[in-house]
Amino acid sequence: MSRTPEDSAAVSPAQAAAARLRVPLVSLLAALVAASAVLLGAGSAQAAGYRYWSFWEGNGKNWEYATQGPSLLRPDDGTVQGFRFAVSEDSGDADQPRRAPGFGAICADTPAKDGRKRVALVIDPGTTTDAPDGEKPPALRTACAQVAPDASSAEALAAVAKPLRYDDSAMLCAISGYPRTGCGEQVSGDTGSAKPSEPAKTTGDQDKGEGEESDGGGGPSVGLLVGIGAVLLLGIAAVVQARRRR
């Protein structure tokens, strides 16, 4: 049945304005809910973490994440290299060895010898926080490997820290038998991710102290809350503007 002029006249200007405002308000609320869901989902996602030995090179003052694996890198005489066992996502947040790379101090009692090279090594098994269940990390130690001039970093490590354990992809799994089992296993985050590549990018970030734990709280971050607040403020402003135009 068609509407009569009387039916149209029965709708007041205020009711017509409210009807016009209702549609954009519903769309706005839907957009706010969708945006909040996206932001909350991004904040609750947990990055994958892996437990493994990372490989480092000393530059005289600081540590840099190695760009080649220990089986490929052939260090020069006087080089300082480090190994750190910890849980990290990738090279960007990996923990450095907790001792400065000082060749003179580490190799002070190992005199130079013709036909041999000296490689100073810092071997840091990390903290109990990163240790596998049922294992206790041994103490951090240093060693001065005196090896053939063409020896790789892996050969220098094997000269002072046997037994070493590798997996099928030649990833270093254990130094001096620690840890007893496991190799680059995922310990947090979403399942199905690949093991960390060894090594990757370089980093100059400072390492965490012994026993220090990263902030792994599951609550939303400050940035997430600010983002949600900004979306809500935009929504409120749109509503106010729409009412002023009535």
PDB file of C-alpha atoms in Angstrom:
ATOM      1  CA  MET A   1       0.000   0.000   0.000  1.00  0.00           C
ATOM      2  CA  SER A   2       1.425   3.450  -0.973  1.00  0.00           C
ATOM      3  CA  ARG A   3       1.878   6.217   1.551  1.00  0.00           C
ATOM      4  CA  THR A   4      -0.538   9.142   1.521  1.00  0.00           C
ATOM      5  CA  PRO A   5       0.370  12.800   2.039  1.00  0.00           C
ATOM      6  CA  GLU A   6      -1.159  12.477   5.491  1.00  0.00           C
ATOM      7  CA  ASP A   7       1.274   9.684   6.350  1.00  0.00           C
ATOM      8  CA  SER A   8       4.251  11.823   5.307  1.00  0.00           C
ATOM      9  CA  ALA A   9       2.959  14.774   7.241  1.00  0.00           C
ATOM     10  CA  ALA A  10       2.799  12.631  10.367  1.00  0.00           C
ATOM     11  CA  VAL A  11       6.651  12.442  10.446  1.00  0.00           C
ATOM     12  CA  SER A  12       8.054  15.451  12.340  1.00  0.00           C
ATOM     13  CA  PRO A  13      11.274  17.258  11.246  1.00  0.00           C
ATOM     14  CA  ALA A  14      13.004  15.961  14.391  1.00  0.00           C
ATOM     15  CA  GLN A  15      12.067  12.366  13.545  1.00  0.00           C
ATOM     16  CA  ALA A  16      13.297  12.813   9.986  1.00  0.00           C
ATOM     17  CA  ALA A  17      16.620  14.216  11.212  1.00  0.00           C
ATOM     18  CA  ALA A  18      17.003  11.355  13.671  1.00  0.00           C
ATOM     19  CA  ALA A  19      16.366   8.880  10.888  1.00  0.00           C
ATOM     20  CA  ARG A  20      19.003  10.535   8.717  1.00  0.00           C
ATOM     21  CA  LEU A  21      21.491  10.448  11.603  1.00  0.00           C
ATOM     22  CA  ARG A  22      20.812   6.819  12.516  1.00  0.00           C
ATOM     23  CA  VAL A  23      22.412   5.337   9.391  1.00  0.00           C
ATOM     24  CA  PRO A  24      25.828   7.061   9.734  1.00  0.00           C
ATOM     25  CA  LEU A  25      25.853   6.335  13.469  1.00  0.00           C
ATOM     26  CA  VAL A  26      25.318   2.612  12.871  1.00  0.00           C
ATOM     27  CA  SER A  27      28.096   2.617  10.277  1.00  0.00           C
ATOM     28  CA  LEU A  28      30.367   4.536  12.648  1.00  0.00           C
ATOM     29  CA  LEU A  29      29.787   2.096  15.501  1.00  0.00           C
ATOM     30  CA  ALA A  30      30.491  -0.838  13.198  1.00  0.00           C
ATOM     31  CA  ALA A  31      33.752   0.785  12.093  1.00  0.00           C
ATOM     32  CA  LEU A  32      34.751   1.431  15.728  1.00  0.00           C
ATOM     33  CA  VAL A  33      34.117  -2.193  16.676  1.00  0.00           C
ATOM     34  CA  ALA A  34      36.111  -3.450  13.688  1.00  0.00           C
ATOM     35  CA  ALA A  35      39.033  -1.100  14.368  1.00  0.00           C
ATOM     36  CA  SER A  36      39.127  -2.052  18.039  1.00  0.00           C
ATOM     37  CA  ALA A  37      39.132  -5.730  17.161  1.00  0.00           C
ATOM     38  CA  VAL A  38      42.066  -5.252  14.781  1.00  0.00           C
ATOM     39  CA  LEU A  39      44.052  -3.264  17.346  1.00  0.00           C
ATOM     40  CA  LEU A  40      43.349  -5.719  20.141  1.00  0.00           C
ATOM     41  CA  GLY A  41      44.267  -8.621  17.897  1.00  0.00           C
ATOM     42  CA  ALA A  42      47.559  -6.985  17.022  1.00  0.00           C
ATOM     43  CA  GLY A  43      48.336  -6.328  20.664  1.00  0.00           C
ATOM     44  CA  SER A  44      47.548  -9.848  21.813  1.00  0.00           C
ATOM     45  CA  ALA A  45      49.652 -11.564  19.127  1.00  0.00           C
ATOM     46  CA  GLN A  46      52.780 -13.041  20.648  1.00  0.00           C
ATOM     47  CA  ALA A  47      56.000 -13.246  18.690  1.00  0.00           C
ATOM     48  CA  ALA A  48      57.649 -16.631  18.399  1.00  0.00           C
ATOM     49  CA  GLY A  49      60.670 -17.231  20.627  1.00  0.00           C
ATOM     50  CA  TYR A  50      63.382 -19.855  20.138  1.00  0.00           C
ATOM     51  CA  ARG A  51      65.968 -21.346  22.483  1.00  0.00           C
ATOM     52  CA  TYR A  52      69.363 -21.550  20.794  1.00  0.00           C
ATOM     53  CA  TRP A  53      73.064 -20.645  20.779  1.00  0.00           C
ATOM     54  CA  SER A  54      73.631 -17.321  18.996  1.00  0.00           C
ATOM     55  CA  PHE A  55      77.020 -16.490  17.467  1.00  0.00           C
ATOM     56  CA  TRP A  56      78.783 -13.128  17.904  1.00  0.00           C
ATOM     57  CA  GLU A  57      81.924 -11.289  16.797  1.00  0.00           C
ATOM     58  CA  GLY A  58      83.809  -8.746  18.873  1.00  0.00           C
ATOM     59  CA  ASN A  59      84.766  -5.489  17.207  1.00  0.00           C
ATOM     60  CA  GLY A  60      87.190  -4.431  19.952  1.00  0.00           C
ATOM     61  CA  LYS A  61      84.569  -2.741  22.121  1.00  0.00           C
ATOM     62  CA  ASN A  62      81.159  -4.291  21.474  1.00  0.00           C
ATOM     63  CA  TRP A  63      79.513  -7.442  20.196  1.00  0.00           C
ATOM     64  CA  GLU A  64      77.996  -7.745  16.735  1.00  0.00           C
ATOM     65  CA  TYR A  65      75.749 -10.589  15.591  1.00  0.00           C
ATOM     66  CA  ALA A  66      77.812 -12.700  13.175  1.00  0.00           C
ATOM     67  CA  THR A  67      76.850 -12.633   9.503  1.00  0.00           C
ATOM     68  CA  GLN A  68      78.199 -16.141   8.870  1.00  0.00           C
ATOM     69  CA  GLY A  69      77.829 -19.364  10.780  1.00  0.00           C
ATOM     70  CA  PRO A  70      80.756 -20.728  12.853  1.00  0.00           C
ATOM     71  CA  SER A  71      81.404 -23.542  10.378  1.00  0.00           C
ATOM     72  CA  LEU A  72      81.869 -21.031   7.535  1.00  0.00           C
ATOM     73  CA  LEU A  73      83.678 -18.164   9.236  1.00  0.00           C
ATOM     74  CA  ARG A  74      87.490 -18.370   9.384  1.00  0.00           C
ATOM     75  CA  PRO A  75      88.648 -15.813  11.962  1.00  0.00           C
ATOM     76  CA  ASP A  76      91.997 -14.050  11.870  1.00  0.00           C
ATOM     77  CA  ASP A  77      94.580 -14.268  14.605  1.00  0.00           C
ATOM     78  CA  GLY A  78      93.567 -11.981  17.482  1.00  0.00           C
ATOM     79  CA  THR A  79      89.823 -12.344  16.859  1.00  0.00           C
ATOM     80  CA  VAL A  80      87.298 -12.456  19.700  1.00  0.00           C
ATOM     81  CA  GLN A  81      84.102 -14.443  19.232  1.00  0.00           C
ATOM     82  CA  GLY A  82      81.176 -15.154  21.515  1.00  0.00           C
ATOM     83  CA  PHE A  83      78.412 -17.707  21.925  1.00  0.00           C
ATOM     84  CA  ARG A  84      75.273 -16.984  23.980  1.00  0.00           C
ATOM     85  CA  PHE A  85      72.484 -19.401  24.856  1.00  0.00           C
ATOM     86  CA  ALA A  86      69.116 -17.690  25.314  1.00  0.00           C
ATOM     87  CA  VAL A  87      65.533 -17.446  24.124  1.00  0.00           C
ATOM     88  CA  SER A  88      64.979 -14.829  21.440  1.00  0.00           C
ATOM     89  CA  GLU A  89      62.850 -14.168  18.380  1.00  0.00           C
ATOM     90  CA  ASP A  90      65.683 -13.356  15.981  1.00  0.00           C
ATOM     91  CA  SER A  91      69.001 -11.541  15.760  1.00  0.00           C
ATOM     92  CA  GLY A  92      67.300  -8.212  16.422  1.00  0.00           C
ATOM     93  CA  ASP A  93      66.470  -9.088  20.027  1.00  0.00           C
ATOM     94  CA  ALA A  94      69.089 -11.759  20.737  1.00  0.00           C
ATOM     95  CA  ASP A  95      70.998 -11.518  24.036  1.00  0.00           C
ATOM     96  CA  GLN A  96      74.707 -10.784  23.726  1.00  0.00           C
ATOM     97  CA  PRO A  97      77.431 -12.554  25.715  1.00  0.00           C
ATOM     98  CA  ARG A  98      77.632 -10.958  29.158  1.00  0.00           C
ATOM     99  CA  ARG A  99      81.370 -10.324  29.019  1.00  0.00           C
ATOM    100  CA  ALA A 100      83.115  -7.666  26.940  1.00  0.00           C
ATOM    101  CA  PRO A 101      85.192  -8.901  23.968  1.00  0.00           C
ATOM    102  CA  GLY A 102      88.735  -8.417  25.290  1.00  0.00           C
ATOM    103  CA  PHE A 103      91.351 -10.468  23.435  1.00  0.00           C
ATOM    104  CA  GLY A 104      94.254  -9.363  25.625  1.00  0.00           C
ATOM    105  CA  ALA A 105      92.623 -10.506  28.838  1.00  0.00           C
ATOM    106  CA  ILE A 106      91.401 -13.840  27.468  1.00  0.00           C
ATOM    107  CA  CYS A 107      94.590 -14.880  25.671  1.00  0.00           C
ATOM    108  CA  ALA A 108      97.099 -13.324  28.074  1.00  0.00           C
ATOM    109  CA  ASP A 109      98.370 -16.743  29.194  1.00  0.00           C
ATOM    110  CA  THR A 110      98.566 -18.207  25.684  1.00  0.00           C
ATOM    111  CA  PRO A 111     101.729 -16.981  23.917  1.00  0.00           C
ATOM    112  CA  ALA A 112     101.770 -16.605  20.149  1.00  0.00           C
ATOM    113  CA  LYS A 113     103.226 -19.539  18.181  1.00  0.00           C
ATOM    114  CA  ASP A 114     104.461 -19.751  14.604  1.00  0.00           C
ATOM    115  CA  GLY A 115     102.067 -21.523  12.268  1.00  0.00           C
ATOM    116  CA  ARG A 116      99.161 -21.138  14.689  1.00  0.00           C
ATOM    117  CA  LYS A 117      96.542 -18.484  15.364  1.00  0.00           C
ATOM    118  CA  ARG A 118      94.807 -17.512  18.590  1.00  0.00           C
ATOM    119  CA  VAL A 119      91.045 -16.991  18.818  1.00  0.00           C
ATOM    120  CA  ALA A 120      89.549 -15.697  22.068  1.00  0.00           C
ATOM    121  CA  LEU A 121      86.168 -17.200  22.898  1.00  0.00           C
ATOM    122  CA  VAL A 122      83.446 -16.116  25.334  1.00  0.00           C
ATOM    123  CA  ILE A 123      81.022 -18.968  26.031  1.00  0.00           C
ATOM    124  CA  ASP A 124      77.910 -17.762  27.861  1.00  0.00           C
ATOM    125  CA  PRO A 125      75.302 -20.478  28.623  1.00  0.00           C
ATOM    126  CA  GLY A 126      72.812 -17.825  29.730  1.00  0.00           C
ATOM    127  CA  THR A 127      70.498 -17.746  32.732  1.00  0.00           C
ATOM    128  CA  THR A 128      68.136 -20.176  34.415  1.00  0.00           C
ATOM    129  CA  THR A 129      65.245 -18.266  32.823  1.00  0.00           C
ATOM    130  CA  ASP A 130      66.343 -19.472  29.387  1.00  0.00           C
ATOM    131  CA  ALA A 131      67.430 -22.964  30.430  1.00  0.00           C
ATOM    132  CA  PRO A 132      65.402 -25.989  29.304  1.00  0.00           C
ATOM    133  CA  ASP A 133      63.272 -27.682  31.930  1.00  0.00           C
ATOM    134  CA  GLY A 134      65.342 -29.737  34.347  1.00  0.00           C
ATOM    135  CA  GLU A 135      68.679 -28.192  33.327  1.00  0.00           C
ATOM    136  CA  LYS A 136      70.908 -25.643  34.995  1.00  0.00           C
ATOM    137  CA  PRO A 137      73.226 -23.540  32.846  1.00  0.00           C
ATOM    138  CA  PRO A 138      76.948 -23.866  33.601  1.00  0.00           C
ATOM    139  CA  ALA A 139      78.953 -20.758  34.446  1.00  0.00           C
ATOM    140  CA  LEU A 140      80.090 -18.309  31.796  1.00  0.00           C
ATOM    141  CA  ARG A 141      83.671 -19.018  30.780  1.00  0.00           C
ATOM    142  CA  THR A 142      86.350 -17.823  28.385  1.00  0.00           C
ATOM    143  CA  ALA A 143      89.016 -19.745  26.482  1.00  0.00           C
ATOM    144  CA  CYS A 144      91.866 -19.029  24.111  1.00  0.00           C
ATOM    145  CA  ALA A 145      91.906 -21.497  21.211  1.00  0.00           C
ATOM    146  CA  GLN A 146      95.212 -21.942  19.400  1.00  0.00           C
ATOM    147  CA  VAL A 147      94.488 -23.555  16.064  1.00  0.00           C
ATOM    148  CA  ALA A 148      95.711 -23.846  12.475  1.00  0.00           C
ATOM    149  CA  PRO A 149      95.688 -20.635  10.408  1.00  0.00           C
ATOM    150  CA  ASP A 150      92.845 -21.851   8.187  1.00  0.00           C
ATOM    151  CA  ALA A 151      90.680 -23.196  11.038  1.00  0.00           C
ATOM    152  CA  SER A 152      87.011 -22.171  11.176  1.00  0.00           C
ATOM    153  CA  SER A 153      85.265 -20.711  14.209  1.00  0.00           C
ATOM    154  CA  ALA A 154      83.602 -24.079  14.756  1.00  0.00           C
ATOM    155  CA  GLU A 155      87.021 -25.773  14.833  1.00  0.00           C
ATOM    156  CA  ALA A 156      88.326 -23.186  17.283  1.00  0.00           C
ATOM    157  CA  LEU A 157      85.301 -23.790  19.512  1.00  0.00           C
ATOM    158  CA  ALA A 158      85.741 -27.561  19.286  1.00  0.00           C
ATOM    159  CA  ALA A 159      89.360 -27.205  20.413  1.00  0.00           C
ATOM    160  CA  VAL A 160      88.306 -25.833  23.805  1.00  0.00           C
ATOM    161  CA  ALA A 161      84.641 -26.699  24.404  1.00  0.00           C
ATOM    162  CA  LYS A 162      83.882 -30.283  23.384  1.00  0.00           C
ATOM    163  CA  PRO A 163      81.511 -32.000  23.022  1.00  0.00           C
ATOM    164  CA  LEU A 164      79.618 -29.959  20.436  1.00  0.00           C
ATOM    165  CA  ARG A 165      76.296 -31.054  19.006  1.00  0.00           C
ATOM    166  CA  TYR A 166      74.777 -30.021  15.652  1.00  0.00           C
ATOM    167  CA  ASP A 167      71.492 -30.830  13.940  1.00  0.00           C
ATOM    168  CA  ASP A 168      71.006 -32.021  10.347  1.00  0.00           C
ATOM    169  CA  SER A 169      71.054 -28.426   9.064  1.00  0.00           C
ATOM    170  CA  ALA A 170      74.443 -27.769  10.749  1.00  0.00           C
ATOM    171  CA  MET A 171      72.851 -25.536  13.402  1.00  0.00           C
ATOM    172  CA  LEU A 172      74.869 -25.469  16.637  1.00  0.00           C
ATOM    173  CA  CYS A 173      72.732 -27.182  19.289  1.00  0.00           C
ATOM    174  CA  ALA A 174      75.038 -27.695  22.301  1.00  0.00           C
ATOM    175  CA  ILE A 175      78.409 -26.515  23.588  1.00  0.00           C
ATOM    176  CA  SER A 176      80.252 -28.676  26.142  1.00  0.00           C
ATOM    177  CA  GLY A 177      77.142 -30.842  26.238  1.00  0.00           C
ATOM    178  CA  TYR A 178      74.768 -28.013  27.181  1.00  0.00           C
ATOM    179  CA  PRO A 179      71.893 -28.323  26.731  1.00  0.00           C
ATOM    180  CA  ARG A 180      71.520 -32.088  26.769  1.00  0.00           C
ATOM    181  CA  THR A 181      68.611 -32.100  24.308  1.00  0.00           C
ATOM    182  CA  GLY A 182      66.806 -29.766  21.953  1.00  0.00           C
ATOM    183  CA  CYS A 183      67.983 -27.510  19.148  1.00  0.00           C
ATOM    184  CA  GLY A 184      66.403 -24.163  18.324  1.00  0.00           C
ATOM    185  CA  GLU A 185      63.013 -25.294  19.588  1.00  0.00           C
ATOM    186  CA  GLN A 186      60.127 -22.849  19.748  1.00  0.00           C
ATOM    187  CA  VAL A 187      59.157 -21.984  23.310  1.00  0.00           C
ATOM    188  CA  SER A 188      56.534 -19.233  22.795  1.00  0.00           C
ATOM    189  CA  GLY A 189      54.349 -17.555  20.200  1.00  0.00           C
ATOM    190  CA  ASP A 190      52.293 -19.055  17.393  1.00  0.00           C
ATOM    191  CA  THR A 191      53.016 -22.612  16.312  1.00  0.00           C
ATOM    192  CA  GLY A 192      54.179 -23.612  12.887  1.00  0.00           C
ATOM    193  CA  SER A 193      56.983 -21.065  12.531  1.00  0.00           C
ATOM    194  CA  ALA A 194      60.406 -22.003  11.252  1.00  0.00           C
ATOM    195  CA  LYS A 195      63.437 -22.256  13.503  1.00  0.00           C
ATOM    196  CA  PRO A 196      65.661 -19.194  13.697  1.00  0.00           C
ATOM    197  CA  SER A 197      68.260 -18.865  10.978  1.00  0.00           C
ATOM    198  CA  GLU A 198      71.833 -18.777  12.211  1.00  0.00           C
ATOM    199  CA  PRO A 199      73.153 -16.196  11.848  1.00  0.00           C
ATOM    200  CA  ALA A 200      71.228 -13.224  10.442  1.00  0.00           C
ATOM    201  CA  LYS A 201      71.494  -9.432  10.801  1.00  0.00           C
ATOM    202  CA  THR A 202      73.910  -7.509  12.982  1.00  0.00           C
ATOM    203  CA  THR A 203      72.822  -5.677  16.105  1.00  0.00           C
ATOM    204  CA  GLY A 204      74.351  -3.315  18.616  1.00  0.00           C
ATOM    205  CA  ASP A 205      71.698  -3.639  21.306  1.00  0.00           C
ATOM    206  CA  GLN A 206      72.917  -4.010  24.858  1.00  0.00           C
ATOM    207  CA  ASP A 207      72.397  -7.359  26.477  1.00  0.00           C
ATOM    208  CA  LYS A 208      70.266  -8.038  29.505  1.00  0.00           C
ATOM    209  CA  GLY A 209      71.866  -8.789  32.849  1.00  0.00           C
ATOM    210  CA  GLU A 210      71.837 -12.188  34.438  1.00  0.00           C
ATOM    211  CA  GLY A 211      68.446 -13.129  35.743  1.00  0.00           C
ATOM    212  CA  GLU A 212      66.765 -10.190  34.030  1.00  0.00           C
ATOM    213  CA  GLU A 213      63.530 -11.159  32.347  1.00  0.00           C
ATOM    214  CA  SER A 214      61.957  -9.429  29.400  1.00  0.00           C
ATOM    215  CA  ASP A 215      58.552  -7.834  29.751  1.00  0.00           C
ATOM    216  CA  GLY A 216      56.263 -10.583  28.555  1.00  0.00           C
ATOM    217  CA  GLY A 217      52.999  -9.324  29.989  1.00  0.00           C
ATOM    218  CA  GLY A 218      49.890 -10.248  28.067  1.00  0.00           C
ATOM    219  CA  GLY A 219      48.055  -6.957  28.592  1.00  0.00           C
ATOM    220  CA  PRO A 220      47.659  -4.306  25.910  1.00  0.00           C
ATOM    221  CA  SER A 221      50.578  -1.954  25.371  1.00  0.00           C
ATOM    222  CA  VAL A 222      50.475   1.812  25.820  1.00  0.00           C
ATOM    223  CA  GLY A 223      50.554   2.257  22.057  1.00  0.00           C
ATOM    224  CA  LEU A 224      47.561  -0.037  21.668  1.00  0.00           C
ATOM    225  CA  LEU A 225      45.526   1.911  24.219  1.00  0.00           C
ATOM    226  CA  VAL A 226      46.449   5.204  22.588  1.00  0.00           C
ATOM    227  CA  GLY A 227      45.330   3.847  19.214  1.00  0.00           C
ATOM    228  CA  ILE A 228      41.959   2.711  20.547  1.00  0.00           C
ATOM    229  CA  GLY A 229      41.501   6.056  22.304  1.00  0.00           C
ATOM    230  CA  ALA A 230      42.215   7.927  19.067  1.00  0.00           C
ATOM    231  CA  VAL A 231      39.625   5.884  17.197  1.00  0.00           C
ATOM    232  CA  LEU A 232      37.021   6.554  19.879  1.00  0.00           C
ATOM    233  CA  LEU A 233      37.763  10.296  19.885  1.00  0.00           C
ATOM    234  CA  LEU A 234      37.290  10.431  16.126  1.00  0.00           C
ATOM    235  CA  GLY A 235      33.964   8.686  16.512  1.00  0.00           C
ATOM    236  CA  ILE A 236      32.765  11.106  19.191  1.00  0.00           C
ATOM    237  CA  ALA A 237      33.830  14.073  17.071  1.00  0.00           C
ATOM    238  CA  ALA A 238      31.879  12.722  14.101  1.00  0.00           C
ATOM    239  CA  VAL A 239      28.744  12.350  16.221  1.00  0.00           C
ATOM    240  CA  VAL A 240      29.043  15.899  17.566  1.00  0.00           C
ATOM    241  CA  GLN A 241      29.536  17.296  14.067  1.00  0.00           C
ATOM    242  CA  ALA A 242      26.520  15.420  12.761  1.00  0.00           C
ATOM    243  CA  ARG A 243      24.314  16.812  15.544  1.00  0.00           C
ATOM    244  CA  ARG A 244      25.445  20.371  14.813  1.00  0.00           C
ATOM    245  CA  ARG A 245      24.267  19.995  11.246  1.00  0.00           C
ATOM    246  CA  ARG A 246      20.759  19.045  12.313  1.00  0.00           C
TER     247      ARG A 246
END
